[in-house]
Amino acid sequence: MRIVPFLITTAISAALVITLNTRLTIAGNEAPAFGSFLSPQHGFWQNAEPVSEKFNSDLTFQQLTGKVEVYLDERLVPHIFAEQENDAYFVQGFLHAKFRLWQMEFQTHAAGGRLSEILGDKDPRILNFDRNMRRLGMVYAAEIALQEVNKDPVIKSACDAYTKGVNAYIESLTTSALPLEYKLIGYKPEKWTNLKTSLFLKYMSYDLAGRDDDFELTNAKSYFSAGDFMNLFPAIQDSLDPIIPKGTVFEKQKVFPVAPLNVDSVYFNNQDQAFTESTKPDHDNGSNNWAVSGSKTKSGAPILCNDPHLGLNLPSLWYEVQISTPAYNAYGVSFPGAPGVIIGYNDSCAFGFTNGGRDVKDYFEIQFKDDTRQEYSFNGQWVKTTFRVDTIKIKNKAAFIDSVAYVQLGNDICPVMYDKSFSGNRSANQKYYAVRWKAHDASNELKIFTMLNRAKNYGDYQAAVTNLHTPGQNVVFAAKNGDIALRTQGEWPAKWKGQGDFVMPGYDTSFLWQGMIPQDEVPYQYNPERGFVSSANQKPVDDNTYPYYLGRDYPPYRGYIINKRLNAMSNITPQDMMALQTDNFDAGAAMAMPFIISNMKESDLNASEKKYVDILKAWDCRDEAGTTGPTVFEIFWTNFEHAVYDDEYAKAPKVIMRPFWSNLVDGILKDSAYKFLDNTLTPQTETLADMVTGALKKAAVELQQVEAAGKLNWEKYKGTGIKHLAKLVPFSRMDLVTGGGGRAINATKSDHGPSWRMVISLTAQTEAWGVYPGGQNGNIGSKYYDSFVDQWAAGKYYPLWMMTKEQTGDKRILAKMSFNK
């Protein structure tokens, strides 16, 4: 009978083996296979990095042509010294993979519409996101860009070396050394390719130049009268202080875009509505940058500052690095996924970026012959459609096959992003919309960074930045010879007034883009008399003097207050610039507060409501942690905005544009009897005082709830947190104590804000400071995972160390990695 216990034991063992190596569903969520995840040899235990980890290593790779030495400093910043430039990129790729591999792969999976492949489709938003990215043409755009890179032997060789470095690390990986996210989600890394680098760069184009409001504005135009539309969505804000000062004389116009003869009937006055909404990048993806000349600084040397505002994630978007080769010596932040330094400085100059924010993505309604989409109407003829069949793999399920039509509009091949099979949450009509996006055009964006890394003067800067096509950026520059400059750089469509604000007819050439703004007409400043250049995503020029149409929606307040402060400053020090970069003054609120307080009917308020008015009266319009004024203002303003506009929107379609934040302030400052103050749903005529007081009463109810929850202090209400890329809360840093807000120079919101702060003083011996909200190591088990977060939240900086080979014995060096052939 011994066989019975043996069989039972064998069955139990087999069941345990199967169970422990199967991904189970627990409480609706898929758990990792516990056998491998809990394995002492290969599981998550292996991701716990010893506190005293030194990272010393001596490595040999046949792909190298010379020797590379890497010195990791006490913050785990690598200082790469290479005898040959491409070897530096090989090592940079190796280090990116060593410290950020999962992040690199996850972001390129997202860019390529491949998240379903690793996450499955239990949440339908995942497949919807993948289809959105495929149909936008992200892979198509990356393939075109890669073809352009392959034509440039310098950039191609840099990418090849970088890719080999990433793969050298991947090939060395053991199961136990896999980043924890792979073990949790249950997949393994694949080989890196140059296409992945191209995809990552297109993901940045999506983040910075992928937003549009065409459908929302189309519906607003159809819903409101022409007069009301212009009042609600003006082409220029009264509070605008443009990047290029008013009164600047521009180059003579060379391209003359002409509106179609039937533009009024089929475009501006067309009452059709387009019910489409889709995944979009954050509207506030922007930044601040400026450079002040030596005439305004205490040292007599220029100072350059930059803080790009992007999503706050762990691992961070940025990876700090120094690259020293015979061709150049540069320090700054890099993108894990691409070679080179993106924002930083070298031995001669410094450079930084803010988002251009212009509309380079337009939609065209396509008329297919029938639902087969085999032919479409263009210039009075039926034209054959081409198709791209996308196979979207889905974890543990059959693949999803998506057939995307591509149409040729003039010289441009455009994907039909929305059709009857993919609506982007469309709830009504069954029309077809093709997207014309500048990121689809051939470009070689890596070239600008390669050239800026080695730039020595203004001429080098000019030659470098003209290679930036999409995403268009405001590129700031300062050099040790005293030059400062800023170009609103990009390849921008030359548009007639209003072109691209709304969905356009795609049945002939008349509504297509008619050319690009010539590069010598791109607005720029070089050593201006006022002694500084700056940008904060505001409109680049005054519409009265610049001949091309640049769209409507630009945030005015950060640019306004930065220019005001810089104009007034002298004897500027780097510490002054750090204080300005982290300044929490809300210029928009400061413009609104006088009419709020003066029109508040306090006699109509009870004691609890008056308490919040008193908080507003005492508030200095600064979004500081530990204060309650910003919370009271934000909740009041939200109620005020709804009180003013909700009656006008009562019967509006679901997908529609709301007025710009600045429009309500500008409208009331211009006319206290602002047309939209009256509630059209009531018999009486409301005044500004009625609306302000009524909004405060409604806000008070919400404020009492917020206060009861212990969240009246601004940092608690705002709830700034840095979320893990996969939204894994235990791997995130939440509820940070930090000030700032969307209209402050320190534009820190709940999950968005300054992703890298940098101040560079171009004295004889460069002095530099920086910080980002993360850490150098993407391993959650490392003390370097989030080691900069507290410093960033407090508005403090680290000195940036441009190491020299003579400093190899410096006490700041934590470890040395040698790479040999």
CSV table of N, CA and C in Angstrom, one decimal, residues 217 229-230 233-237 268 497-498 501-502 539 549-554 660:
chain,number,residue,atom,x,y,z
A,217,LEU,N,-12.8,72.1,-30.9
A,217,LEU,CA,-13.1,73.4,-31.4
A,217,LEU,C,-14.1,73.3,-32.6
A,229,PHE,N,-18.1,82.6,-30.3
A,229,PHE,CA,-17.0,81.8,-30.5
A,229,PHE,C,-15.7,82.6,-30.4
A,230,MET,N,-15.6,83.7,-31.0
A,230,MET,CA,-14.5,84.6,-31.0
A,230,MET,C,-14.2,85.2,-29.6
A,233,PHE,N,-12.9,82.1,-27.5
A,233,PHE,CA,-11.7,81.5,-27.9
A,233,PHE,C,-10.9,82.5,-28.8
A,234,PRO,N,-10.4,83.6,-28.2
A,234,PRO,CA,-9.7,84.6,-28.9
A,234,PRO,C,-8.4,84.1,-29.4
A,235,ALA,N,-7.9,84.6,-30.5
A,235,ALA,CA,-6.7,84.2,-31.1
A,235,ALA,C,-5.5,84.7,-30.3
A,236,ILE,N,-5.7,85.7,-29.5
A,236,ILE,CA,-4.5,86.2,-28.7
A,236,ILE,C,-5.1,86.7,-27.4
A,237,GLN,N,-4.3,86.5,-26.3
A,237,GLN,CA,-4.8,86.9,-25.0
A,237,GLN,C,-4.3,88.3,-24.7
A,268,PHE,N,-15.6,77.7,-42.1
A,268,PHE,CA,-16.0,78.5,-40.9
A,268,PHE,C,-17.4,78.4,-40.5
A,497,LYS,N,-5.2,82.3,-41.7
A,497,LYS,CA,-5.8,82.5,-40.4
A,497,LYS,C,-7.0,81.5,-40.2
A,498,GLY,N,-6.8,80.8,-39.1
A,498,GLY,CA,-7.9,79.8,-38.8
A,498,GLY,C,-7.6,78.4,-39.3
A,501,ASP,N,-7.7,74.9,-37.1
A,501,ASP,CA,-8.4,75.0,-35.9
A,501,ASP,C,-9.5,74.0,-35.8
A,502,PHE,N,-10.1,73.7,-37.0
A,502,PHE,CA,-11.2,72.8,-37.1
A,502,PHE,C,-10.9,71.6,-38.0
A,539,LYS,N,2.6,82.4,-26.4
A,539,LYS,CA,2.6,82.6,-27.9
A,539,LYS,C,3.9,83.3,-28.3
A,549,TYR,N,-0.2,82.5,-39.3
A,549,TYR,CA,-1.2,82.1,-38.2
A,549,TYR,C,-0.6,81.0,-37.3
A,550,LEU,N,-0.6,81.3,-36.0
A,550,LEU,CA,0.1,80.3,-35.1
A,550,LEU,C,-0.9,79.7,-34.1
A,551,GLY,N,-2.2,79.8,-34.3
A,551,GLY,CA,-3.1,79.1,-33.4
A,551,GLY,C,-3.6,80.0,-32.3
A,552,ARG,N,-4.3,79.4,-31.3
A,552,ARG,CA,-5.0,80.1,-30.3
A,552,ARG,C,-4.6,79.9,-28.9
A,553,ASP,N,-4.4,78.7,-28.5
A,553,ASP,CA,-4.3,78.3,-27.0
A,553,ASP,C,-2.9,78.2,-26.5
A,554,TYR,N,-2.4,79.3,-25.9
A,554,TYR,CA,-1.1,79.3,-25.3
A,554,TYR,C,-1.2,79.8,-23.9
A,660,PHE,N,-10.6,79.1,-22.6
A,660,PHE,CA,-9.2,79.1,-22.1
A,660,PHE,C,-9.3,79.7,-20.7
